[in-house]
Structure formats: C-alpha cells, structure tokens
Amino acid sequence: LGPAAMSFYGMAWSASRIPLWILNQALGLVLVPTLTHVRTDTERVERVLGESLRHAYLLLVPACTVLFITADSLVTTVLGAKWLPIVPALRVMSVSVLMAPLVIAFNGLLVAMDRAHLTGLATGAQLGTIVVLVLPLATRWGVVGAAFGDLVSTIVLTTVLFVLCRVRVPEVRWEVAPAAVLPGVA
C-alpha cells in the first residue's frame, strides 16, 4: 500500500475499533467468569449469551451506524480534510466491527467450557484469509480493498467460531438472530 495508504488504513482501523474497545471492556471481562460459573446449567448459559449479545448489539449497532453515516464529517472535524481518504475504509470497517460481539461470545463459551484451544483454529482461518485476500484486494482497490479483506477475514473468524461452538458445545442453543436482529432493526 505504501506509507501514506498504510497510515490511512491504520487510522481507519483504530477509529472503527473504538466502540469495540469500549464494549470489550464491559463484555469481554465479565462474560468468561460468568459462563464459567454457570457452565453446568445450559439454560443459564443460553440466557447469559443471549442477553449479552442483545445488550452488546443494542450499544454497538447505533455506534457503528453513526460512524458509518457521519464518517466524512467526523474525519474532517477530528482529523482534518487531508484524512478524508480513510472514509470509505472506515465505513467498511464499521460494518466488520459488528461481528465482534459474536466473536467475544463464541470465544467466551469455548474458554468457559475448557475448549479454549479451539479458538486457535478460528484465528488460523482468519490469518489465512488475511494472507490470501488482503494483498490482491489492496493491490486492486487500495485501502478499501484491504478493508474488505479485513471484513471477509472477520466473517471467516466468526463463522469458524460458530461452527466450533455448535460442534463442541452442542447442548447450548444459539439464538443469534433474535439477539442481534432486534437491536439492529431498532
């Protein structure tokens, strides 16, 4: 990408992750101990996961929507007009951040159920996707292509974690759609 484009990419990545960092402090640090405590009660595990996803999306969807819609004015106001090239990448990354609550929940469940080693498979799939996709996408479409590579790798990570949870912890039913869609629609 070159130094200037990498600066744009890095700034877009950091800015898109601000809502995620805040959410991770609230959800990530509490979820694993809570799930570990109730892990023998499948009903409570499902309730904890469902409620944490619902609350996470209730906070994250509006933040990412505001970031997506106002990206150009936010960048101009906070960073100045010379940073406007990050806007398209920032918008793509604000969508990829919406996978984060699922990733946090899936990781939390695997760790709480003594299957933390499986997260390495998902991370490996994500890194493989980054290696395969980012260079050709960035070469063709620059910073926006790299952002799409990040989005696809995040989707791969989320999907692999979901499959691992379904296969290794089949007793826990995932009500992902109601937990994520309702706040998203609201």
Tab-separated table of N, CA, C and O in Angstrom, residues 30-154:
chain	number	residue	atom	x	y	z
A	30	VAL	N	-16.269	-9.776	31.703
A	30	VAL	CA	-17.289	-10.333	32.589
A	30	VAL	C	-17.836	-11.661	32.066
A	30	VAL	O	-18.206	-12.532	32.842
A	31	LEU	N	-17.856	-11.823	30.765
A	31	LEU	CA	-18.519	-12.969	30.166
A	31	LEU	C	-17.879	-14.304	30.547
A	31	LEU	O	-18.581	-15.239	30.936
A	32	VAL	N	-16.572	-14.425	30.438
A	32	VAL	CA	-15.919	-15.708	30.729
A	32	VAL	C	-16.126	-16.134	32.184
A	32	VAL	O	-16.528	-17.277	32.437
A	33	PRO	N	-15.889	-15.266	33.163
A	33	PRO	CA	-16.140	-15.707	34.538
A	33	PRO	C	-17.607	-16.090	34.785
A	33	PRO	O	-17.883	-17.058	35.500
A	34	THR	N	-18.513	-15.345	34.181
A	34	THR	CA	-19.935	-15.657	34.357
A	34	THR	C	-20.275	-17.002	33.731
A	34	THR	O	-20.947	-17.836	34.350
A	35	LEU	N	-19.823	-17.226	32.512
A	35	LEU	CA	-20.088	-18.502	31.850
A	35	LEU	C	-19.422	-19.668	32.577
A	35	LEU	O	-20.000	-20.747	32.678
A	36	THR	N	-18.239	-19.449	33.102
A	36	THR	CA	-17.557	-20.499	33.867
A	36	THR	C	-18.357	-20.861	35.109
A	36	THR	O	-18.481	-22.028	35.464
A	37	HIS	N	-18.929	-19.861	35.738
A	37	HIS	CA	-19.705	-20.076	36.958
A	37	HIS	C	-20.991	-20.869	36.694
A	37	HIS	O	-21.395	-21.695	37.510
A	38	VAL	N	-21.637	-20.631	35.547
A	38	VAL	CA	-22.929	-21.270	35.257
A	38	VAL	C	-22.834	-22.364	34.199
A	38	VAL	O	-23.852	-22.839	33.707
A	39	ARG	N	-21.637	-22.800	33.857
A	39	ARG	CA	-21.444	-23.693	32.715
A	39	ARG	C	-22.162	-25.022	32.791
A	39	ARG	O	-22.425	-25.643	31.774
A	40	THR	N	-22.509	-25.471	33.965
A	40	THR	CA	-23.231	-26.748	34.079
A	40	THR	C	-24.733	-26.586	33.878
A	40	THR	O	-25.442	-27.573	33.716
A	41	ASP	N	-25.214	-25.364	33.865
A	41	ASP	CA	-26.638	-25.083	33.678
A	41	ASP	C	-26.846	-24.503	32.277
A	41	ASP	O	-26.708	-23.304	32.058
A	42	THR	N	-27.182	-25.369	31.332
A	42	THR	CA	-27.299	-24.968	29.931
A	42	THR	C	-28.283	-23.831	29.739
A	42	THR	O	-28.037	-22.910	28.945
A	43	GLU	N	-29.376	-23.854	30.453
A	43	GLU	CA	-30.382	-22.798	30.329
A	43	GLU	C	-29.806	-21.431	30.710
A	43	GLU	O	-30.040	-20.434	30.033
A	44	ARG	N	-29.063	-21.394	31.796
A	44	ARG	CA	-28.452	-20.127	32.227
A	44	ARG	C	-27.364	-19.674	31.257
A	44	ARG	O	-27.226	-18.477	30.998
A	45	VAL	N	-26.603	-20.629	30.717
A	45	VAL	CA	-25.578	-20.278	29.733
A	45	VAL	C	-26.239	-19.627	28.518
A	45	VAL	O	-25.787	-18.586	28.033
A	46	GLU	N	-27.315	-20.219	28.041
A	46	GLU	CA	-28.040	-19.665	26.891
A	46	GLU	C	-28.583	-18.274	27.197
A	46	GLU	O	-28.515	-17.377	26.359
A	47	ARG	N	-29.108	-18.105	28.407
A	47	ARG	CA	-29.647	-16.801	28.792
A	47	ARG	C	-28.535	-15.749	28.878
A	47	ARG	O	-28.693	-14.626	28.391
A	48	VAL	N	-27.407	-16.120	29.474
A	48	VAL	CA	-26.280	-15.181	29.586
A	48	VAL	C	-25.794	-14.778	28.194
A	48	VAL	O	-25.572	-13.596	27.920
A	49	LEU	N	-25.643	-15.753	27.316
A	49	LEU	CA	-25.177	-15.454	25.962
A	49	LEU	C	-26.181	-14.589	25.206
A	49	LEU	O	-25.805	-13.597	24.570
A	50	GLY	N	-27.450	-14.956	25.281
A	50	GLY	CA	-28.482	-14.192	24.580
A	50	GLY	C	-28.583	-12.765	25.067
A	50	GLY	O	-28.644	-11.816	24.268
A	51	GLU	N	-28.586	-12.591	26.382
A	51	GLU	CA	-28.693	-11.237	26.936
A	51	GLU	C	-27.444	-10.419	26.646
A	51	GLU	O	-27.536	-9.226	26.357
A	52	SER	N	-26.276	-11.038	26.730
A	52	SER	CA	-25.051	-10.280	26.451
A	52	SER	C	-25.004	-9.852	24.990
A	52	SER	O	-24.619	-8.719	24.687
A	53	LEU	N	-25.426	-10.733	24.086
A	53	LEU	CA	-25.460	-10.346	22.670
A	53	LEU	C	-26.480	-9.237	22.422
A	53	LEU	O	-26.200	-8.278	21.699
A	54	ARG	N	-27.639	-9.376	23.014
A	54	ARG	CA	-28.688	-8.366	22.818
A	54	ARG	C	-28.214	-6.993	23.323
A	54	ARG	O	-28.345	-5.985	22.632
A	55	HIS	N	-27.638	-6.959	24.515
A	55	HIS	CA	-27.163	-5.683	25.055
A	55	HIS	C	-25.978	-5.143	24.259
A	55	HIS	O	-25.865	-3.927	24.036
A	56	ALA	N	-25.094	-6.033	23.834
A	56	ALA	CA	-23.942	-5.585	23.043
A	56	ALA	C	-24.393	-4.957	21.738
A	56	ALA	O	-23.910	-3.880	21.351
A	57	TYR	N	-25.342	-5.604	21.065
A	57	TYR	CA	-25.817	-5.043	19.801
A	57	TYR	C	-26.660	-3.789	20.016
A	57	TYR	O	-26.669	-2.904	19.154
A	58	LEU	N	-27.331	-3.707	21.131
A	58	LEU	CA	-28.093	-2.506	21.435
A	58	LEU	C	-27.170	-1.292	21.546
A	58	LEU	O	-27.545	-0.180	21.182
A	59	LEU	N	-25.949	-1.511	22.011
A	59	LEU	CA	-24.968	-0.428	22.116
A	59	LEU	C	-24.150	-0.258	20.840
A	59	LEU	O	-23.867	0.860	20.410
A	60	LEU	N	-23.763	-1.381	20.234
A	60	LEU	CA	-22.826	-1.328	19.121
A	60	LEU	C	-23.469	-0.900	17.801
A	60	LEU	O	-22.857	-0.158	17.028
A	61	VAL	N	-24.676	-1.350	17.527
A	61	VAL	CA	-25.316	-1.010	16.249
A	61	VAL	C	-25.489	0.501	16.093
A	61	VAL	O	-25.115	1.058	15.046
A	62	PRO	N	-26.013	1.217	17.091
A	62	PRO	CA	-26.108	2.679	16.914
A	62	PRO	C	-24.730	3.346	16.758
A	62	PRO	O	-24.583	4.254	15.936
A	63	ALA	N	-23.751	2.884	17.518
A	63	ALA	CA	-22.415	3.480	17.417
A	63	ALA	C	-21.826	3.270	16.020
A	63	ALA	O	-21.280	4.204	15.420
A	64	CYS	N	-21.944	2.057	15.502
A	64	CYS	CA	-21.415	1.771	14.162
A	64	CYS	C	-22.223	2.472	13.075
A	64	CYS	O	-21.665	2.897	12.061
A	65	THR	N	-23.519	2.608	13.282
A	65	THR	CA	-24.359	3.322	12.314
A	65	THR	C	-23.969	4.794	12.257
A	65	THR	O	-23.833	5.363	11.169
A	66	VAL	N	-23.788	5.402	13.408
A	66	VAL	CA	-23.353	6.802	13.451
A	66	VAL	C	-21.982	6.940	12.790
A	66	VAL	O	-21.752	7.864	12.004
A	67	LEU	N	-21.082	6.023	13.091
A	67	LEU	CA	-19.749	6.059	12.491
A	67	LEU	C	-19.837	5.922	10.973
A	67	LEU	O	-19.174	6.658	10.233
A	68	PHE	N	-20.675	5.017	10.494
A	68	PHE	CA	-20.836	4.803	9.047
A	68	PHE	C	-21.418	6.038	8.358
A	68	PHE	O	-20.913	6.481	7.336
A	69	ILE	N	-22.475	6.588	8.941
A	69	ILE	CA	-23.184	7.701	8.299
A	69	ILE	C	-22.385	9.007	8.371
A	69	ILE	O	-22.333	9.771	7.410
A	70	THR	N	-21.760	9.252	9.489
A	70	THR	CA	-21.091	10.551	9.681
A	70	THR	C	-19.578	10.474	9.499
A	70	THR	O	-18.873	11.392	9.921
A	71	ALA	N	-19.097	9.414	8.874
A	71	ALA	CA	-17.648	9.219	8.756
A	71	ALA	C	-16.941	10.421	8.137
A	71	ALA	O	-15.909	10.866	8.654
A	72	ASP	N	-17.486	10.958	7.059
A	72	ASP	CA	-16.799	12.080	6.405
A	72	ASP	C	-16.747	13.326	7.282
A	72	ASP	O	-15.709	13.967	7.407
A	73	SER	N	-17.851	13.654	7.936
A	73	SER	CA	-17.824	14.850	8.789
A	73	SER	C	-17.004	14.612	10.057
A	73	SER	O	-16.330	15.529	10.531
A	74	LEU	N	-17.045	13.404	10.597
A	74	LEU	CA	-16.226	13.094	11.770
A	74	LEU	C	-14.734	13.190	11.442
A	74	LEU	O	-13.961	13.771	12.212
A	75	VAL	N	-14.348	12.611	10.316
A	75	VAL	CA	-12.936	12.655	9.916
A	75	VAL	C	-12.496	14.097	9.679
A	75	VAL	O	-11.437	14.510	10.147
A	76	THR	N	-13.311	14.871	8.993
A	76	THR	CA	-12.961	16.269	8.728
A	76	THR	C	-12.844	17.057	10.025
A	76	THR	O	-11.895	17.825	10.209
A	77	THR	N	-13.772	16.842	10.945
A	77	THR	CA	-13.771	17.586	12.206
A	77	THR	C	-12.620	17.171	13.115
A	77	THR	O	-11.931	18.025	13.677
A	78	VAL	N	-12.410	15.879	13.262
A	78	VAL	CA	-11.417	15.389	14.221
A	78	VAL	C	-10.005	15.400	13.648
A	78	VAL	O	-9.059	15.820	14.322
A	79	LEU	N	-9.852	14.935	12.409
A	79	LEU	CA	-8.509	14.766	11.846
A	79	LEU	C	-8.131	15.812	10.804
A	79	LEU	O	-6.955	16.028	10.549
A	80	GLY	N	-9.128	16.390	10.169
A	80	GLY	CA	-8.857	17.357	9.111
A	80	GLY	C	-9.123	16.754	7.736
A	80	GLY	O	-9.175	15.538	7.566
A	81	ALA	N	-9.268	17.618	6.755
A	81	ALA	CA	-9.639	17.203	5.398
A	81	ALA	C	-8.592	16.314	4.743
A	81	ALA	O	-8.927	15.503	3.878
A	82	LYS	N	-7.332	16.427	5.132
A	82	LYS	CA	-6.302	15.610	4.490
A	82	LYS	C	-6.473	14.115	4.791
A	82	LYS	O	-5.912	13.272	4.109
A	83	TRP	N	-7.284	13.773	5.813
A	83	TRP	CA	-7.532	12.376	6.165
A	83	TRP	C	-8.795	11.816	5.523
A	83	TRP	O	-9.178	10.681	5.789
A	84	LEU	N	-9.465	12.570	4.667
A	84	LEU	CA	-10.697	12.098	4.035
A	84	LEU	C	-10.542	10.785	3.249
A	84	LEU	O	-11.525	10.047	3.120
A	85	PRO	N	-9.364	10.432	2.737
A	85	PRO	CA	-9.252	9.135	2.057
A	85	PRO	C	-9.542	7.920	2.945
A	85	PRO	O	-9.770	6.824	2.430
A	86	ILE	N	-9.584	8.095	4.260
A	86	ILE	CA	-9.892	6.945	5.122
A	86	ILE	C	-11.384	6.658	5.202
A	86	ILE	O	-11.777	5.592	5.672
A	87	VAL	N	-12.223	7.567	4.740
A	87	VAL	CA	-13.674	7.442	4.921
A	87	VAL	C	-14.241	6.144	4.343
A	87	VAL	O	-14.958	5.425	5.040
A	88	PRO	N	-13.950	5.776	3.088
A	88	PRO	CA	-14.517	4.519	2.583
A	88	PRO	C	-14.067	3.294	3.384
A	88	PRO	O	-14.867	2.404	3.684
A	89	ALA	N	-12.789	3.243	3.745
A	89	ALA	CA	-12.291	2.124	4.545
A	89	ALA	C	-12.922	2.122	5.935
A	89	ALA	O	-13.267	1.062	6.471
A	90	LEU	N	-13.090	3.287	6.509
A	90	LEU	CA	-13.722	3.406	7.822
A	90	LEU	C	-15.152	2.880	7.782
A	90	LEU	O	-15.605	2.198	8.708
A	91	ARG	N	-15.853	3.159	6.713
A	91	ARG	CA	-17.230	2.670	6.577
A	91	ARG	C	-17.256	1.147	6.479
A	91	ARG	O	-18.094	0.503	7.110
A	92	VAL	N	-16.358	0.564	5.701
A	92	VAL	CA	-16.299	-0.900	5.604
A	92	VAL	C	-15.956	-1.504	6.957
A	92	VAL	O	-16.568	-2.482	7.393
A	93	MET	N	-15.001	-0.913	7.639
A	93	MET	CA	-14.578	-1.438	8.938
A	93	MET	C	-15.647	-1.269	10.009
A	93	MET	O	-15.725	-2.072	10.934
A	94	SER	N	-16.481	-0.245	9.889
A	94	SER	CA	-17.559	-0.082	10.868
A	94	SER	C	-18.575	-1.216	10.742
A	94	SER	O	-19.253	-1.553	11.709
A	95	VAL	N	-18.653	-1.827	9.572
A	95	VAL	CA	-19.509	-2.999	9.386
A	95	VAL	C	-18.836	-4.236	9.975
A	95	VAL	O	-19.473	-5.049	10.651
A	96	SER	N	-17.533	-4.375	9.766
A	96	SER	CA	-16.835	-5.564	10.279
A	96	SER	C	-16.826	-5.610	11.805
A	96	SER	O	-16.821	-6.686	12.397
A	97	VAL	N	-16.868	-4.459	12.437
A	97	VAL	CA	-16.890	-4.408	13.902
A	97	VAL	C	-18.165	-5.049	14.462
A	97	VAL	O	-18.178	-5.543	15.588
A	98	LEU	N	-19.220	-5.105	13.655
A	98	LEU	CA	-20.478	-5.699	14.125
A	98	LEU	C	-20.357	-7.203	14.392
A	98	LEU	O	-21.224	-7.779	15.043
A	99	MET	N	-19.294	-7.826	13.939
A	99	MET	CA	-19.062	-9.248	14.233
A	99	MET	C	-18.490	-9.450	15.641
A	99	MET	O	-18.528	-10.547	16.178
A	100	ALA	N	-17.964	-8.402	16.218
A	100	ALA	CA	-17.230	-8.510	17.481
A	100	ALA	C	-18.026	-9.126	18.631
A	100	ALA	O	-17.486	-9.987	19.342
A	101	PRO	N	-19.276	-8.752	18.872
A	101	PRO	CA	-19.983	-9.396	19.984
A	101	PRO	C	-20.105	-10.913	19.823
A	101	PRO	O	-19.996	-11.653	20.801
A	102	LEU	N	-20.293	-11.354	18.592
A	102	LEU	CA	-20.355	-12.799	18.356
A	102	LEU	C	-19.010	-13.445	18.646
A	102	LEU	O	-18.953	-14.496	19.289
A	103	VAL	N	-17.940	-12.829	18.179
A	103	VAL	CA	-16.601	-13.367	18.422
A	103	VAL	C	-16.326	-13.434	19.927
A	103	VAL	O	-15.824	-14.446	20.438
A	104	ILE	N	-16.659	-12.387	20.644
A	104	ILE	CA	-16.445	-12.363	22.093
A	104	ILE	C	-17.269	-13.455	22.773
A	104	ILE	O	-16.777	-14.179	23.646
A	105	ALA	N	-18.528	-13.613	22.361
A	105	ALA	CA	-19.399	-14.626	22.963
A	105	ALA	C	-18.920	-16.043	22.643
A	105	ALA	O	-18.867	-16.914	23.520
A	106	PHE	N	-18.572	-16.297	21.380
A	106	PHE	CA	-18.096	-17.632	20.999
A	106	PHE	C	-16.798	-17.973	21.719
A	106	PHE	O	-16.628	-19.070	22.241
A	107	ASN	N	-15.870	-17.015	21.754
A	107	ASN	CA	-14.614	-17.237	22.487
A	107	ASN	C	-14.891	-17.499	23.962
A	107	ASN	O	-14.305	-18.396	24.559
A	108	GLY	N	-15.769	-16.679	24.543
A	108	GLY	CA	-16.096	-16.847	25.959
A	108	GLY	C	-16.668	-18.214	26.259
A	108	GLY	O	-16.307	-18.843	27.260
A	109	LEU	N	-17.545	-18.701	25.402
A	109	LEU	CA	-18.138	-20.017	25.614
A	109	LEU	C	-17.083	-21.107	25.513
A	109	LEU	O	-17.030	-22.015	26.362
A	110	LEU	N	-16.237	-21.045	24.495
A	110	LEU	CA	-15.204	-22.063	24.343
A	110	LEU	C	-14.235	-22.067	25.526
A	110	LEU	O	-13.853	-23.128	26.020
A	111	VAL	N	-13.852	-20.897	25.993
A	111	VAL	CA	-12.949	-20.815	27.147
A	111	VAL	C	-13.631	-21.366	28.396
A	111	VAL	O	-13.050	-22.157	29.138
A	112	ALA	N	-14.882	-20.977	28.627
A	112	ALA	CA	-15.606	-21.414	29.828
A	112	ALA	C	-15.851	-22.919	29.831
A	112	ALA	O	-15.938	-23.532	30.892
A	113	MET	N	-15.941	-23.517	28.659
A	113	MET	CA	-16.214	-24.948	28.558
A	113	MET	C	-14.935	-25.765	28.381
A	113	MET	O	-14.969	-26.914	27.932
A	114	ASP	N	-13.799	-25.173	28.728
A	114	ASP	CA	-12.493	-25.846	28.645
A	114	ASP	C	-12.134	-26.266	27.225
A	114	ASP	O	-11.521	-27.312	27.000
A	115	ARG	N	-12.500	-25.465	26.274
A	115	ARG	CA	-12.163	-25.724	24.880
A	115	ARG	C	-11.479	-24.497	24.250
A	115	ARG	O	-11.633	-24.228	23.063
A	116	ALA	N	-10.724	-23.790	25.049
A	116	ALA	CA	-10.075	-22.560	24.593
A	116	ALA	C	-9.086	-22.815	23.458
A	116	ALA	O	-8.871	-21.957	22.605
A	117	HIS	N	-8.502	-24.002	23.435
A	117	HIS	CA	-7.529	-24.321	22.400
A	117	HIS	C	-8.137	-24.266	20.991
A	117	HIS	O	-7.438	-24.047	20.008
A	118	LEU	N	-9.448	-24.440	20.898
A	118	LEU	CA	-10.114	-24.424	19.598
A	118	LEU	C	-10.143	-23.036	18.962
A	118	LEU	O	-10.294	-22.912	17.744
A	119	THR	N	-10.004	-21.997	19.783
A	119	THR	CA	-10.010	-20.644	19.216
A	119	THR	C	-8.827	-20.443	18.275
A	119	THR	O	-8.894	-19.609	17.374
A	120	GLY	N	-7.767	-21.217	18.483
A	120	GLY	CA	-6.614	-21.143	17.585
A	120	GLY	C	-6.960	-21.543	16.156
A	120	GLY	O	-6.389	-21.017	15.197
A	121	LEU	N	-7.891	-22.483	16.004
A	121	LEU	CA	-8.329	-22.878	14.658
A	121	LEU	C	-9.005	-21.714	13.945
A	121	LEU	O	-8.753	-21.457	12.761
A	122	ALA	N	-9.867	-21.024	14.664
A	122	ALA	CA	-10.570	-19.878	14.072
A	122	ALA	C	-9.589	-18.752	13.745
A	122	ALA	O	-9.676	-18.137	12.676
A	123	THR	N	-8.666	-18.503	14.644
A	123	THR	CA	-7.671	-17.462	14.407
A	123	THR	C	-6.793	-17.822	13.217
A	123	THR	O	-6.458	-16.966	12.394
A	124	GLY	N	-6.430	-19.098	13.108
A	124	GLY	CA	-5.652	-19.554	11.956
A	124	GLY	C	-6.406	-19.353	10.651
A	124	GLY	O	-5.828	-18.927	9.640
A	125	ALA	N	-7.701	-19.654	10.663
A	125	ALA	CA	-8.520	-19.439	9.463
A	125	ALA	C	-8.589	-17.953	9.116
A	125	ALA	O	-8.520	-17.574	7.937
A	126	GLN	N	-8.699	-17.113	10.137
A	126	GLN	CA	-8.732	-15.673	9.894
A	126	GLN	C	-7.403	-15.195	9.311
A	126	GLN	O	-7.387	-14.454	8.325
A	127	LEU	N	-6.304	-15.622	9.899
A	127	LEU	CA	-4.993	-15.203	9.393
A	127	LEU	C	-4.758	-15.714	7.982
A	127	LEU	O	-4.213	-15.003	7.132
A	128	GLY	N	-5.178	-16.957	7.706
A	128	GLY	CA	-5.057	-17.490	6.348
A	128	GLY	C	-5.847	-16.665	5.351
A	128	GLY	O	-5.379	-16.386	4.240
A	129	THR	N	-7.039	-16.255	5.744
A	129	THR	CA	-7.868	-15.421	4.873
A	129	THR	C	-7.208	-14.072	4.624
A	129	THR	O	-7.207	-13.569	3.492
A	130	ILE	N	-6.626	-13.502	5.659
A	130	ILE	CA	-5.929	-12.222	5.500
A	130	ILE	C	-4.767	-12.364	4.524
A	130	ILE	O	-4.598	-11.551	3.612
A	131	VAL	N	-3.980	-13.427	4.694
A	131	VAL	CA	-2.818	-13.646	3.830
A	131	VAL	C	-3.255	-13.824	2.377
A	131	VAL	O	-2.644	-13.280	1.455
A	132	VAL	N	-4.328	-14.576	2.162
A	132	VAL	CA	-4.784	-14.865	0.801
A	132	VAL	C	-5.465	-13.662	0.155
A	132	VAL	O	-5.274	-13.402	-1.031
A	133	LEU	N	-6.256	-12.910	0.907
A	133	LEU	CA	-7.096	-11.875	0.306
A	133	LEU	C	-6.543	-10.456	0.320
A	133	LEU	O	-6.766	-9.706	-0.625
A	134	VAL	N	-5.897	-10.066	1.393
A	134	VAL	CA	-5.578	-8.648	1.550
A	134	VAL	C	-4.637	-8.139	0.463
A	134	VAL	O	-4.876	-7.073	-0.107
A	135	LEU	N	-3.612	-8.867	0.128
A	135	LEU	CA	-2.673	-8.380	-0.887
A	135	LEU	C	-3.349	-8.178	-2.245
A	135	LEU	O	-3.241	-7.085	-2.827
A	136	PRO	N	-4.082	-9.175	-2.778
A	136	PRO	CA	-4.721	-8.913	-4.076
A	136	PRO	C	-5.788	-7.811	-4.014
A	136	PRO	O	-5.899	-6.995	-4.935
A	137	LEU	N	-6.555	-7.781	-2.923
A	137	LEU	CA	-7.589	-6.738	-2.813
A	137	LEU	C	-6.964	-5.355	-2.650
A	137	LEU	O	-7.445	-4.379	-3.233
A	138	ALA	N	-5.903	-5.271	-1.854
A	138	ALA	CA	-5.235	-3.979	-1.655
A	138	ALA	C	-4.533	-3.530	-2.926
A	138	ALA	O	-4.522	-2.329	-3.234
A	139	THR	N	-3.980	-4.460	-3.666
A	139	THR	CA	-3.319	-4.105	-4.921
A	139	THR	C	-4.328	-3.549	-5.913
A	139	THR	O	-4.057	-2.581	-6.616
A	140	ARG	N	-5.505	-4.143	-5.938
A	140	ARG	CA	-6.529	-3.727	-6.919
A	140	ARG	C	-7.289	-2.473	-6.471
A	140	ARG	O	-7.534	-1.584	-7.265
A	141	TRP	N	-7.685	-2.419	-5.166
A	141	TRP	CA	-8.556	-1.330	-4.706
A	141	TRP	C	-7.968	-0.505	-3.564
A	141	TRP	O	-8.694	0.229	-2.900
A	142	GLY	N	-6.716	-0.671	-3.281
A	142	GLY	CA	-6.054	0.143	-2.268
A	142	GLY	C	-6.563	-0.118	-0.854
A	142	GLY	O	-6.827	-1.250	-0.474
A	143	VAL	N	-6.704	0.955	-0.104
A	143	VAL	CA	-7.102	0.861	1.299
A	143	VAL	C	-8.487	0.227	1.451
A	143	VAL	O	-8.720	-0.565	2.365
A	144	VAL	N	-9.391	0.528	0.547
A	144	VAL	CA	-10.739	-0.044	0.616
A	144	VAL	C	-10.678	-1.550	0.384
A	144	VAL	O	-11.380	-2.319	1.040
A	145	GLY	N	-9.839	-1.999	-0.531
A	145	GLY	CA	-9.659	-3.430	-0.759
A	145	GLY	C	-9.119	-4.127	0.480
A	145	GLY	O	-9.579	-5.215	0.842
A	146	ALA	N	-8.149	-3.504	1.134
A	146	ALA	CA	-7.613	-4.069	2.374
A	146	ALA	C	-8.698	-4.125	3.452
A	146	ALA	O	-8.781	-5.096	4.216
A	147	ALA	N	-9.550	-3.112	3.500
A	147	ALA	CA	-10.651	-3.105	4.473
A	147	ALA	C	-11.641	-4.232	4.182
A	147	ALA	O	-12.146	-4.876	5.103
A	148	PHE	N	-11.915	-4.491	2.899
A	148	PHE	CA	-12.786	-5.612	2.556
A	148	PHE	C	-12.139	-6.945	2.917
A	148	PHE	O	-12.816	-7.878	3.339
A	149	GLY	N	-10.819	-7.037	2.766
A	149	GLY	CA	-10.110	-8.240	3.216
A	149	GLY	C	-10.270	-8.452	4.703
A	149	GLY	O	-10.477	-9.584	5.171
A	150	ASP	N	-10.202	-7.365	5.460
A	150	ASP	CA	-10.428	-7.425	6.901
A	150	ASP	C	-11.854	-7.882	7.209
A	150	ASP	O	-12.078	-8.715	8.091
A	151	LEU	N	-12.823	-7.353	6.476
A	151	LEU	CA	-14.223	-7.740	6.674
A	151	LEU	C	-14.426	-9.225	6.409
A	151	LEU	O	-15.032	-9.937	7.210
A	152	VAL	N	-13.901	-9.717	5.305
A	152	VAL	CA	-14.053	-11.135	4.970
A	152	VAL	C	-13.356	-12.006	6.010
A	152	VAL	O	-13.901	-13.025	6.445
A	153	SER	N	-12.168	-11.606	6.455
A	153	SER	CA	-11.460	-12.408	7.460
A	153	SER	C	-12.205	-12.430	8.788
A	153	SER	O	-12.200	-13.436	9.500
A	154	THR	N	-12.878	-11.340	9.114
A	154	THR	CA	-13.678	-11.291	10.340
A	154	THR	C	-14.904	-12.188	10.222
A	154	THR	O	-15.292	-12.869	11.182
